[in-house]
Structure formats: structure tokens, C-alpha cells
């Protein structure tokens, strides 16, 4: 039983803090760019609404009814075979794996805050050079910032649910909203804003492929922190009488809004300087800094604000990746929070060090497996394979293993009979099938 609860507002903020992260401000804009703009955005919006909200409801249900750590909740909420279902709870290792390289990326962002203050690159070539040098040869800088993130995230988790997680979200999320609003208003004043709007909202369906649909489903899971025991762990500390349906809608709407606003800001800046929209992962770290330079002195302010905003988004997501395993060690092994936080943090720290070393040219030759470095493997394994698997287990669990009467009691008053039936149908059959397709496609076993 989780005795320390979030406040109602605190819970929403913490869940939004987890959801809004690099997935929104870094990944969403570049996949939108890669998959052709408007059509992808439209598919993504539909997916977020039908898949995102439905799975969020499922995870909030597990947390609300289970009120414990992830493993214990899977074990005790299963009507039969709890001793097998508990293994589904071990999915909480996934966010810890993601955190290892996520922390390194947050480190790059810290470094870019400093670069914004000192010297922005004056051309795209120089920008590329700066980023590639950091990535492939600058061990010290990456190690330094990775250590800073490690200390920061561990320090917050040490303070627990209320004084740590809730408090930091109450500070950082409003600041993030403020910075994004200012950047958004500024970008609206630029001529290129209308091009950004039409790029993101004029769907050109000839550009839409089945891959884009699959990518959209994967993105919805990643950005809403689903399928890895994160949201259900937070939901275990849900205050009484929280409406899980409106909470799910609110979390999805805010998360989507942030992704769309971040996309509009980024594409406005890019188009203003005639840069391209299809630059992939380098969009934020290579294209944008050079674009900020072109803006002159205001560019420095824009750049600092932008990187501070994504640092905030990253940190609040990072703490949510650490908490599930920490809460498991506390409740199952009677560890103190200090001990649990230290062990989990050391795990992600060490894995992160190996991940960053695998990008360093000097070492990469003996850290490559199948042409990919550890960093890329971790990302591929965790976000493209393990997250959908975790998602499948979570929805199959609520759909088939939990007591349906108990779920009906919770959901019918909120959704009505018909929608509850639709929800059951989705989590029992449609969403698991969709996720199997995602996995088959991403692993190349079967391309749709
Ligand atoms: N949702 C976060 C983002 O969009 C990522 C995340 C993954 C957070 C896993 C928690 C757990 O960046």
C-alpha cells in the first residue's frame, strides 16, 4: 500500500512531467519532418486519442486498484496465475535502460545551454562539427554532464513522492509552460509561422505510408510513457476520488499540445532561415543552433530559453523512469529509499557511461555489435521492442487477467456502458494486435 499520495494537481503535473520530454520536443518534430508533415500529425493525433487515452486509462486503473509497486500490482490484481503475471511487472527495468542514454542526451542539452551563452555555430557545417566532436570524441564533457544528471535525478528521487517528485514538477512544469509560451508567441510574429502551420497541418496523403502509421503508434507509447510501468507506478500514489478518465484525457491533450507547439516553434525557426525540415535526429542539435545564430543577439536568448525548456522536460521525465524500480526495491525488499535510489541510479549511470563510450570513435570499434553501437542498441531495444512488449502485457493484463466486474464498477460510472465495452474491446484485441504489428515491423520480421 502506498501511504504517501500525490495531491490531485500534483499527480497530473507529475504524469504530464513524465510524458512531456525529449519525445515531444526532439523526437516528435523530427519524425514529423521525416514522415512528411501534416499527414503524419493527423495520424498521430488519432492514435494518441484512441490508443494513448485507452492505454492510459488501463495503466491508471492498475495503479488505482493496486496501490503498490509494479510487480506486486501485477501479482495481486490477477484473478488467476498472479505468480506468473508478476513477471510482467519486471518491465520496470525498461525505463531504467532508457534512462541510461536519456541522461546522456540531457547532458548534451546542458552543454548546449552553455554553448548558447558562449558561441553559437555560425554555419551548419560548424554546427555539425561541434555536435559530432561532442558525440564522437569528447568523453570528458559528456561524462561530466551525465554525472550532473545522475546526481540531480538521484537527489530528487531520494526525497520521495511528495517532497521530491511532486515538488520538482510543480516548479519545472509551469516554467516549461512559460518558456514555451514565450517562444511560441515570438514565433507567431515571424512570417515563416504560416509555413510551419501548413507544413504541420496540411495533410498530403500521398506521403503517408504504413510505416508512418506504425511509427505514430510507437511514438504515442513513448511520449505518453506507456508500457513500462512508469504511469502505473505514479498512479499507485493517486489521491482518492481521482477521475481516471478525465485525467487520462488531460494528460494526453497537454502532452500532444506540447509536441505540436514545439513542432511549430522549431519549424518556424527553421523555415525562417531557409533550413530543411527533414534533418532527422540532428534537427535540434545541429540545425537549430546554426539557425539561432542567424537570429543575431535575440538568437542567444531564444537558444538559451529553448535548451533550458527541453532540459526541464527531460529531467521531469528522467525522474519518472527511476521511480518504478526504486518503489519496487522499497516495497519488496524493505530497502530504504536512499539505498534503493543509489542502486538504481548507479545502474543507469554505469550503463550510460558505456553507452556514451560506444559513440566515441576511438572505442567504438570494439563496442560495435552488428554495425550498431551500444547507445543505438539500447534505444532500439528499449523504445522500439520492449516498450511495445510492455504495452501488450499491460493491456492484456487489464483486458483478460483482472477482475472485469471490478473494472466495470470503476469505468461504467465514468464512461457509460457502451464506451466501457468499446474500451474493453480495444484493450483486449485491437491494441495488442496493433502492437504486435509494430514489433514485427520494427524488427524487420515482417514489413507492412
Ligand atoms: N515520455 C517521455 C518523453 O516523451 C519519455 C519517457 C519514456 C518517460 C519512458 C518515461 C518513461 O520524452
Short mmCIF file of C-alpha atoms and ligand atoms in Angstrom, two decimals:
data_model
loop_
_atom_site.label_atom_id
_atom_site.label_comp_id
_atom_site.label_asym_id
_atom_site.label_seq_id
_atom_site.Cartn_x
_atom_site.Cartn_y
_atom_site.Cartn_z
CA UNK A 1 0.00 0.00 0.00
CA UNK A 2 1.43 3.35 -1.00
CA UNK A 3 0.83 5.55 2.00
CA UNK A 4 2.21 8.79 0.61
CA UNK A 5 -0.11 10.21 -2.03
CA UNK A 6 0.22 12.94 -4.58
CA UNK A 7 -2.17 15.85 -4.37
CA UNK A 8 -4.64 15.74 -7.25
CA UNK A 9 -2.94 18.58 -9.10
CA UNK A 10 0.45 17.12 -8.17
CA UNK A 11 -0.44 13.82 -9.78
CA UNK A 12 -1.50 15.41 -13.07
CA UNK A 13 1.65 17.53 -13.11
CA UNK A 14 3.87 14.55 -12.36
CA UNK A 15 2.23 12.43 -15.06
CA UNK A 16 2.47 15.29 -17.55
CA UNK A 17 6.07 15.84 -16.40
CA UNK A 18 6.82 12.24 -17.22
CA UNK A 19 5.02 12.34 -20.55
CA UNK A 20 6.41 15.64 -21.77
CA UNK A 21 10.05 15.02 -22.51
CA UNK A 22 12.57 14.67 -25.28
CA UNK A 23 9.93 12.61 -27.07
CA UNK A 24 7.86 15.76 -27.56
CA UNK A 25 10.43 18.42 -28.23
CA UNK A 26 13.06 16.38 -30.02
CA UNK A 27 11.60 13.17 -31.45
CA UNK A 28 8.13 14.35 -32.48
CA UNK A 29 9.35 17.26 -34.63
CA UNK A 30 11.96 15.17 -36.42
CA UNK A 31 9.71 12.20 -37.12
CA UNK A 32 7.09 14.66 -38.36
CA UNK A 33 9.76 16.06 -40.66
CA UNK A 34 10.82 12.61 -41.81
CA UNK A 35 7.32 11.29 -42.41
CA UNK A 36 6.01 14.19 -44.41
CA UNK A 37 4.41 16.68 -42.00
CA UNK A 38 0.63 17.13 -41.88
CA UNK A 39 -0.46 13.60 -42.74
CA UNK A 40 1.77 12.19 -40.03
CA UNK A 41 0.49 14.73 -37.49
CA UNK A 42 -3.10 13.76 -38.29
CA UNK A 43 -2.40 10.05 -37.88
CA UNK A 44 -0.55 10.78 -34.68
CA UNK A 45 -3.48 12.77 -33.26
CA UNK A 46 -5.90 9.93 -33.97
CA UNK A 47 -3.50 7.39 -32.46
CA UNK A 48 -2.93 9.47 -29.34
CA UNK A 49 -6.66 9.75 -28.82
CA UNK A 50 -7.60 6.12 -29.38
CA UNK A 51 -4.51 4.22 -28.35
CA UNK A 52 -2.95 6.73 -25.94
CA UNK A 53 -6.01 7.61 -23.88
CA UNK A 54 -7.23 4.00 -23.75
CA UNK A 55 -3.92 2.61 -22.54
CA UNK A 56 -3.51 5.46 -20.06
CA UNK A 57 -6.90 4.55 -18.59
CA UNK A 58 -5.68 0.95 -18.32
CA UNK A 59 -2.49 1.92 -16.52
CA UNK A 60 -4.25 4.34 -14.17
CA UNK A 61 -6.69 1.55 -13.34
CA UNK A 62 -3.88 -0.82 -12.40
CA UNK A 63 -2.32 1.83 -10.15
CA UNK A 64 -5.58 2.92 -8.58
CA UNK A 65 -6.71 -0.61 -7.76
CA UNK A 66 -3.26 -1.99 -6.95
CA UNK A 67 -1.63 0.79 -4.90
CA UNK A 68 1.75 -0.85 -4.70
CA UNK A 69 4.91 -1.34 -6.75
CA UNK A 70 4.52 -2.58 -10.33
CA UNK A 71 5.48 -6.20 -9.67
CA UNK A 72 3.16 -6.55 -6.66
CA UNK A 73 0.28 -4.96 -8.56
CA UNK A 74 0.52 -7.43 -11.43
CA UNK A 75 0.77 -10.24 -8.91
CA UNK A 76 -2.16 -9.33 -6.75
CA UNK A 77 -4.62 -7.93 -9.28
CA UNK A 78 -4.57 -11.05 -11.46
CA UNK A 79 -7.62 -13.17 -10.79
CA UNK A 80 -5.61 -16.32 -11.57
CA UNK A 81 -1.93 -17.03 -12.07
CA UNK A 82 -0.64 -13.99 -10.20
CA UNK A 83 2.64 -15.79 -9.71
CA UNK A 84 3.19 -15.71 -13.47
CA UNK A 85 1.72 -12.29 -14.12
CA UNK A 86 4.11 -10.72 -11.67
CA UNK A 87 6.86 -11.18 -14.26
CA UNK A 88 5.05 -8.62 -16.42
CA UNK A 89 5.89 -6.14 -13.65
CA UNK A 90 9.59 -6.57 -14.35
CA UNK A 91 9.04 -4.34 -17.33
CA UNK A 92 10.21 -1.61 -14.91
CA UNK A 93 13.75 -2.46 -15.98
CA UNK A 94 12.95 -0.80 -19.35
CA UNK A 95 12.67 2.81 -18.14
CA UNK A 96 15.95 2.31 -16.28
CA UNK A 97 17.61 1.19 -19.51
CA UNK A 98 16.10 4.16 -21.37
CA UNK A 99 17.31 6.46 -18.61
CA UNK A 100 20.93 5.39 -19.20
CA UNK A 101 21.17 7.10 -22.59
CA UNK A 102 18.36 9.62 -21.93
CA UNK A 103 20.61 11.00 -19.21
CA UNK A 104 23.46 11.35 -21.71
CA UNK A 105 21.14 13.28 -24.05
CA UNK A 106 20.01 15.57 -21.22
CA UNK A 107 23.75 16.09 -20.68
CA UNK A 108 24.13 17.26 -24.31
CA UNK A 109 21.29 19.72 -23.67
CA UNK A 110 23.10 21.14 -20.63
CA UNK A 111 26.18 21.52 -22.80
CA UNK A 112 24.12 23.35 -25.42
CA UNK A 113 22.82 25.77 -22.80
CA UNK A 114 26.46 26.69 -22.18
CA UNK A 115 27.19 26.89 -25.93
CA UNK A 116 24.21 29.24 -26.33
CA UNK A 117 25.81 31.58 -23.81
CA UNK A 118 29.28 31.43 -25.26
CA UNK A 119 29.37 30.84 -29.00
CA UNK A 120 26.65 29.57 -31.28
CA UNK A 121 27.91 27.99 -34.51
CA UNK A 122 27.88 30.42 -37.42
CA UNK A 123 27.14 27.86 -40.11
CA UNK A 124 25.51 24.48 -40.46
CA UNK A 125 28.92 22.91 -41.17
CA UNK A 126 30.37 24.35 -37.99
CA UNK A 127 27.28 23.22 -36.08
CA UNK A 128 27.69 19.70 -37.37
CA UNK A 129 31.34 19.75 -36.44
CA UNK A 130 30.54 20.87 -32.87
CA UNK A 131 27.93 18.18 -32.37
CA UNK A 132 29.95 15.39 -33.96
CA UNK A 133 33.02 16.33 -31.91
CA UNK A 134 30.96 16.19 -28.73
CA UNK A 135 29.41 12.88 -29.73
CA UNK A 136 32.41 11.04 -31.13
CA UNK A 137 35.44 12.34 -29.26
CA UNK A 138 34.60 14.46 -26.23
CA UNK A 139 34.42 11.91 -23.41
CA UNK A 140 35.07 14.41 -20.61
CA UNK A 141 32.23 16.80 -21.40
CA UNK A 142 29.70 14.01 -21.87
CA UNK A 143 30.87 12.26 -18.72
CA UNK A 144 30.73 15.47 -16.73
CA UNK A 145 27.13 16.29 -17.68
CA UNK A 146 25.98 12.68 -17.40
CA UNK A 147 27.30 12.76 -13.83
CA UNK A 148 25.46 16.02 -13.17
CA UNK A 149 22.20 14.48 -14.39
CA UNK A 150 22.85 11.35 -12.29
CA UNK A 151 23.31 13.44 -9.14
CA UNK A 152 20.33 15.63 -9.89
CA UNK A 153 17.89 12.83 -10.65
CA UNK A 154 19.03 10.73 -7.71
CA UNK A 155 18.80 13.74 -5.42
CA UNK A 156 15.17 14.33 -6.39
CA UNK A 157 14.14 10.68 -6.08
CA UNK A 158 15.79 10.47 -2.65
CA UNK A 159 13.26 12.96 -1.36
CA UNK A 160 10.34 10.73 -2.23
CA UNK A 161 6.99 11.13 -3.92
CA UNK A 162 5.78 14.34 -2.30
CA UNK A 163 8.89 16.33 -1.45
CA UNK A 164 10.84 15.12 -4.45
CA UNK A 165 8.73 14.21 -7.47
CA UNK A 166 5.68 16.37 -6.81
CA UNK A 167 7.68 19.40 -5.75
CA UNK A 168 10.11 19.46 -8.67
CA UNK A 169 7.25 19.04 -11.14
CA UNK A 170 5.39 21.91 -9.50
CA UNK A 171 8.40 24.11 -10.12
CA UNK A 172 9.65 22.95 -13.52
CA UNK A 173 6.39 22.31 -15.37
CA UNK A 174 4.98 25.85 -15.01
CA UNK A 175 8.38 27.25 -16.00
CA UNK A 176 8.43 24.98 -19.04
CA UNK A 177 4.94 26.16 -19.98
CA UNK A 178 6.01 29.78 -19.59
CA UNK A 179 9.13 29.44 -21.76
CA UNK A 180 7.27 27.54 -24.47
CA UNK A 181 4.51 30.16 -24.48
CA UNK A 182 7.01 32.97 -24.92
CA UNK A 183 8.85 31.12 -27.70
CA UNK A 184 5.53 30.31 -29.34
CA UNK A 185 4.29 33.91 -29.25
CA UNK A 186 7.61 35.05 -30.68
CA UNK A 187 7.48 32.52 -33.49
CA UNK A 188 3.93 33.65 -34.30
CA UNK A 189 5.33 37.08 -35.04
CA UNK A 190 7.59 35.67 -37.77
CA UNK A 191 6.47 35.36 -41.40
CA UNK A 192 7.53 31.75 -41.59
CA UNK A 193 4.96 30.79 -38.91
CA UNK A 194 2.31 30.25 -41.57
CA UNK A 195 4.60 27.90 -43.49
CA UNK A 196 5.17 25.94 -40.29
CA UNK A 197 1.41 25.73 -39.73
CA UNK A 198 0.76 24.49 -43.23
CA UNK A 199 3.66 22.04 -43.01
CA UNK A 200 2.20 20.54 -39.85
CA UNK A 201 -1.49 20.73 -40.62
CA UNK A 202 -1.93 20.37 -44.38
CA UNK A 203 -2.02 16.64 -44.82
CA UNK A 204 -0.51 15.34 -48.03
CA UNK A 205 -1.76 11.78 -48.01
CA UNK A 206 0.47 10.71 -50.86
CA UNK A 207 3.31 10.93 -48.35
CA UNK A 208 1.63 8.62 -45.89
CA UNK A 209 2.97 5.09 -45.68
CA UNK A 210 2.05 2.19 -43.44
CA UNK A 211 5.40 2.76 -41.74
CA UNK A 212 4.25 6.23 -40.72
CA UNK A 213 1.18 4.75 -39.02
CA UNK A 214 3.36 2.26 -37.17
CA UNK A 215 5.83 4.95 -36.17
CA UNK A 216 2.89 7.02 -34.86
CA UNK A 217 1.76 4.17 -32.59
CA UNK A 218 5.28 3.70 -31.26
CA UNK A 219 5.61 7.44 -30.72
CA UNK A 220 2.29 7.60 -28.83
CA UNK A 221 3.53 4.97 -26.37
CA UNK A 222 6.93 6.53 -25.93
CA UNK A 223 5.73 10.08 -25.48
CA UNK A 224 2.97 9.14 -23.04
CA UNK A 225 5.45 6.99 -21.03
CA UNK A 226 3.25 3.93 -21.55
CA UNK A 227 4.14 0.25 -21.44
CA UNK A 228 6.97 0.45 -18.92
CA UNK A 229 5.38 0.56 -15.54
CA UNK A 230 6.00 4.30 -15.16
CA UNK A 231 2.48 5.67 -15.25
CA UNK A 232 1.06 2.79 -13.24
CA UNK A 233 3.70 3.35 -10.55
CA UNK A 234 2.78 7.04 -10.31
CA UNK A 235 -0.89 6.06 -10.31
CA UNK A 236 -0.31 3.87 -7.26
CA UNK A 237 0.07 7.14 -5.35
CA UNK A 238 -3.09 8.60 -6.89
CA UNK A 239 -5.23 10.51 -4.42
CA UNK A 240 -8.68 9.06 -3.71
CA UNK A 241 -11.58 10.02 -5.97
CA UNK A 242 -9.41 10.92 -8.92
CA UNK A 243 -11.36 10.61 -12.13
CA UNK A 244 -9.08 8.41 -14.20
CA UNK A 245 -10.86 9.12 -17.47
CA UNK A 246 -10.60 12.89 -17.33
CA UNK A 247 -7.04 12.55 -16.01
CA UNK A 248 -6.09 10.39 -19.00
CA UNK A 249 -7.66 12.84 -21.42
CA UNK A 250 -5.96 15.79 -19.77
CA UNK A 251 -2.53 14.14 -19.78
CA UNK A 252 -2.88 13.21 -23.46
CA UNK A 253 -4.17 16.62 -24.50
CA UNK A 254 -1.38 18.50 -22.72
CA UNK A 255 1.29 16.13 -23.98
CA UNK A 256 0.04 16.44 -27.55
CA UNK A 257 -0.28 20.20 -27.26
CA UNK A 258 3.34 20.49 -26.15
CA UNK A 259 4.51 18.31 -29.04
CA UNK A 260 2.55 20.36 -31.58
CA UNK A 261 3.66 23.70 -30.12
CA UNK A 262 7.29 22.55 -30.00
CA UNK A 263 6.99 21.43 -33.62
CA UNK A 264 5.53 24.77 -34.69
CA UNK A 265 8.27 26.70 -32.88
CA UNK A 266 11.05 24.58 -34.35
CA UNK A 267 9.74 24.59 -37.92
CA UNK A 268 9.06 28.35 -37.81
CA UNK A 269 12.68 28.97 -36.82
CA UNK A 270 13.98 26.54 -39.41
CA UNK A 271 11.86 27.91 -42.27
CA UNK A 272 12.73 31.47 -41.27
CA UNK A 273 16.35 30.71 -42.16
CA UNK A 274 15.50 28.55 -45.14
CA UNK A 275 16.66 25.35 -43.42
CA UNK A 276 15.10 21.98 -44.21
CA UNK A 277 12.54 20.06 -42.22
CA UNK A 278 13.87 16.60 -42.87
CA UNK A 279 17.04 16.55 -40.89
CA UNK A 280 16.28 13.65 -38.56
CA UNK A 281 17.75 13.42 -35.07
CA UNK A 282 20.21 16.23 -35.81
CA UNK A 283 17.35 18.71 -36.11
CA UNK A 284 17.66 20.04 -32.58
CA UNK A 285 21.41 19.72 -32.02
CA UNK A 286 22.69 20.61 -35.48
CA UNK A 287 20.13 22.62 -37.48
CA UNK A 288 18.67 24.71 -34.66
CA UNK A 289 21.88 26.14 -33.11
CA UNK A 290 23.00 27.38 -36.54
CA UNK A 291 19.53 28.86 -37.09
CA UNK A 292 19.66 30.61 -33.70
CA UNK A 293 22.98 32.17 -34.71
CA UNK A 294 21.34 33.74 -37.75
CA UNK A 295 18.85 35.49 -35.49
CA UNK A 296 21.63 37.66 -34.04
CA UNK A 297 21.51 38.69 -30.39
CA UNK A 298 17.89 37.63 -29.91
CA UNK A 299 19.07 34.23 -31.14
CA UNK A 300 21.14 33.81 -28.00
CA UNK A 301 18.09 34.40 -25.83
CA UNK A 302 15.98 32.06 -27.98
CA UNK A 303 18.62 29.38 -27.85
CA UNK A 304 19.09 29.55 -24.08
CA UNK A 305 15.32 29.52 -23.48
CA UNK A 306 14.83 26.63 -25.86
CA UNK A 307 17.52 24.40 -24.38
CA UNK A 308 16.52 25.27 -20.80
CA UNK A 309 12.95 24.27 -21.66
CA UNK A 310 13.95 20.89 -23.05
CA UNK A 311 16.30 20.31 -20.11
CA UNK A 312 13.34 20.81 -17.76
CA UNK A 313 11.19 18.49 -19.86
CA UNK A 314 13.96 15.89 -19.82
CA UNK A 315 14.61 15.99 -16.08
CA UNK A 316 10.96 15.52 -15.10
CA UNK A 317 10.78 12.52 -17.45
CA UNK A 318 14.05 11.12 -16.13
CA UNK A 319 12.84 11.00 -12.52
CA UNK A 320 9.74 9.09 -13.60
CA UNK A 321 11.98 6.44 -15.18
CA UNK A 322 13.84 5.89 -11.94
CA UNK A 323 10.90 5.72 -9.53
CA UNK A 324 9.32 2.38 -10.61
CA UNK A 325 12.37 0.27 -9.75
CA UNK A 326 13.04 2.31 -6.61
CA UNK A 327 9.49 1.79 -5.41
CA UNK A 328 9.79 -1.95 -6.17
CA UNK A 329 13.00 -2.34 -4.14
CA UNK A 330 11.49 -0.41 -1.23
CA UNK A 331 8.26 -2.35 -1.07
CA UNK A 332 9.51 -5.87 -1.85
CA UNK A 333 12.93 -5.86 -0.21
CA UNK A 334 12.41 -3.32 2.53
CA UNK A 335 15.26 -1.21 1.22
CA UNK A 336 15.48 2.32 2.48
CA UNK A 337 14.72 4.92 -0.19
CA UNK A 338 18.37 6.01 -0.02
CA UNK A 339 19.70 2.55 -0.74
CA UNK A 340 17.17 1.85 -3.49
CA UNK A 341 17.78 5.21 -5.17
CA UNK A 342 21.54 4.74 -5.04
CA UNK A 343 21.49 1.24 -6.52
CA UNK A 344 19.11 2.13 -9.35
CA UNK A 345 20.97 5.34 -10.12
CA UNK A 346 24.31 3.57 -10.25
CA UNK A 347 22.81 1.04 -12.65
CA UNK A 348 21.66 3.68 -15.14
CA UNK A 349 24.82 5.72 -14.60
CA UNK A 350 27.20 2.89 -15.48
CA UNK A 351 25.12 1.74 -18.44
CA UNK A 352 25.00 5.36 -19.62
CA UNK A 353 28.80 5.65 -19.42
CA UNK A 354 29.15 2.54 -21.58
CA UNK A 355 26.55 3.91 -23.98
CA UNK A 356 28.34 7.22 -24.41
CA UNK A 357 31.69 5.48 -24.84
CA UNK A 358 30.19 3.41 -27.64
CA UNK A 359 29.76 6.61 -29.68
CA UNK A 360 33.40 7.60 -29.23
CA UNK A 361 35.29 6.76 -32.40
CA UNK A 362 38.37 5.57 -30.55
CA UNK A 363 36.45 2.88 -28.66
CA UNK A 364 33.58 2.19 -30.99
CA UNK A 365 35.50 -0.42 -32.99
CA UNK A 366 35.34 -2.90 -30.14
CA UNK A 367 31.94 -1.77 -28.89
CA UNK A 368 30.04 -2.43 -32.09
CA UNK A 369 27.61 -5.29 -32.40
CA UNK A 370 26.08 -5.88 -35.80
CA UNK A 371 27.14 -2.45 -37.03
CA UNK A 372 25.41 -0.63 -34.16
CA UNK A 373 26.95 0.85 -31.02
CA UNK A 374 25.59 0.17 -27.54
CA UNK A 375 23.89 3.58 -27.46
CA UNK A 376 21.82 2.81 -30.55
CA UNK A 377 21.17 -0.75 -29.43
CA UNK A 378 19.78 0.39 -26.11
CA UNK A 379 17.48 2.87 -27.80
CA UNK A 380 16.38 0.32 -30.37
CA UNK A 381 15.83 -2.47 -27.85
CA UNK A 382 14.11 -0.35 -25.25
CA UNK A 383 11.96 2.09 -27.17
CA UNK A 384 11.14 0.04 -30.25
CA UNK A 385 10.92 -3.50 -28.89
CA UNK A 386 10.50 -3.56 -25.12
CA UNK A 387 8.06 -0.64 -24.86
CA UNK A 388 5.53 -2.28 -27.23
CA UNK A 389 6.01 -5.60 -25.40
CA UNK A 390 5.34 -3.86 -22.09
CA UNK A 391 2.31 -2.23 -23.66
CA UNK A 392 0.97 -5.58 -24.83
CA UNK A 393 1.37 -7.07 -21.36
CA UNK A 394 -0.33 -4.13 -19.67
CA UNK A 395 -3.38 -4.15 -21.94
CA UNK A 396 -3.71 -7.93 -22.00
CA UNK A 397 -3.49 -7.85 -18.22
CA UNK A 398 -6.34 -5.39 -17.71
CA UNK A 399 -8.30 -6.93 -20.56
CA UNK A 400 -8.00 -10.59 -19.66
CA UNK A 401 -6.40 -11.18 -16.26
CA UNK A 402 -8.02 -8.62 -13.96
CA UNK A 403 -11.48 -8.93 -12.48
CA UNK A 404 -13.77 -7.48 -15.18
CA UNK A 405 -16.52 -6.72 -12.66
CA UNK A 406 -14.17 -4.62 -10.61
CA UNK A 407 -13.12 -2.72 -13.73
CA UNK A 408 -16.74 -2.23 -14.78
CA UNK A 409 -17.51 -0.79 -11.36
CA UNK A 410 -14.78 1.79 -11.89
CA UNK A 411 -15.37 2.60 -15.53
CA UNK A 412 -19.13 2.43 -16.16
CA UNK A 413 -19.89 5.42 -13.89
CA UNK A 414 -17.28 7.43 -15.80
CA UNK A 415 -17.69 6.20 -19.37
CA UNK A 416 -21.17 4.67 -19.54
CA UNK A 417 -21.87 1.09 -20.61
CA UNK A 418 -21.25 1.39 -24.34
CA UNK A 419 -17.93 3.21 -24.14
CA UNK A 420 -16.72 0.83 -21.45
CA UNK A 421 -17.47 -2.03 -23.85
CA UNK A 422 -15.58 -0.25 -26.61
CA UNK A 423 -12.67 0.27 -24.23
CA UNK A 424 -12.63 -3.43 -23.32
CA UNK A 425 -12.69 -4.41 -26.98
CA UNK A 426 -9.78 -2.07 -27.72
CA UNK A 427 -7.56 -3.22 -24.85
CA UNK A 428 -8.39 -6.88 -25.30
CA UNK A 429 -7.92 -7.20 -29.05
CA UNK A 430 -7.24 -4.10 -31.13
CA UNK A 431 -4.35 -2.54 -29.22
CA UNK A 432 -2.44 -5.80 -28.60
CA UNK A 433 -2.78 -6.63 -32.31
CA UNK A 434 -1.59 -3.16 -33.31
CA UNK A 435 1.42 -3.51 -31.02
CA UNK A 436 2.33 -6.90 -32.44
CA UNK A 437 2.34 -5.26 -35.88
CA UNK A 438 4.62 -2.51 -34.55
CA UNK A 439 7.11 -5.07 -33.22
CA UNK A 440 7.08 -7.21 -36.37
CA UNK A 441 7.64 -4.15 -38.48
CA UNK A 442 10.35 -2.54 -36.34
CA UNK A 443 12.34 -5.75 -36.09
CA UNK A 444 12.00 -6.32 -39.81
CA UNK A 445 10.46 -9.75 -39.22
CA UNK A 446 7.53 -8.71 -41.34
CA UNK A 447 7.25 -5.36 -43.10
CA UNK A 448 3.78 -3.98 -43.59
N1 LIG B 1 7.60 10.28 -22.29
C1 LIG B 1 8.96 10.68 -22.29
C2 LIG B 1 9.26 11.58 -23.45
O1 LIG B 1 8.43 11.87 -24.26
C3 LIG B 1 9.89 9.54 -22.33
C4 LIG B 1 9.73 8.55 -21.27
C5 LIG B 1 9.98 7.25 -21.55
C6 LIG B 1 9.38 8.89 -19.97
C7 LIG B 1 9.85 6.31 -20.59
C8 LIG B 1 9.22 7.95 -19.01
C9 LIG B 1 9.46 6.65 -19.33
O2 LIG B 1 10.38 12.00 -23.61
#
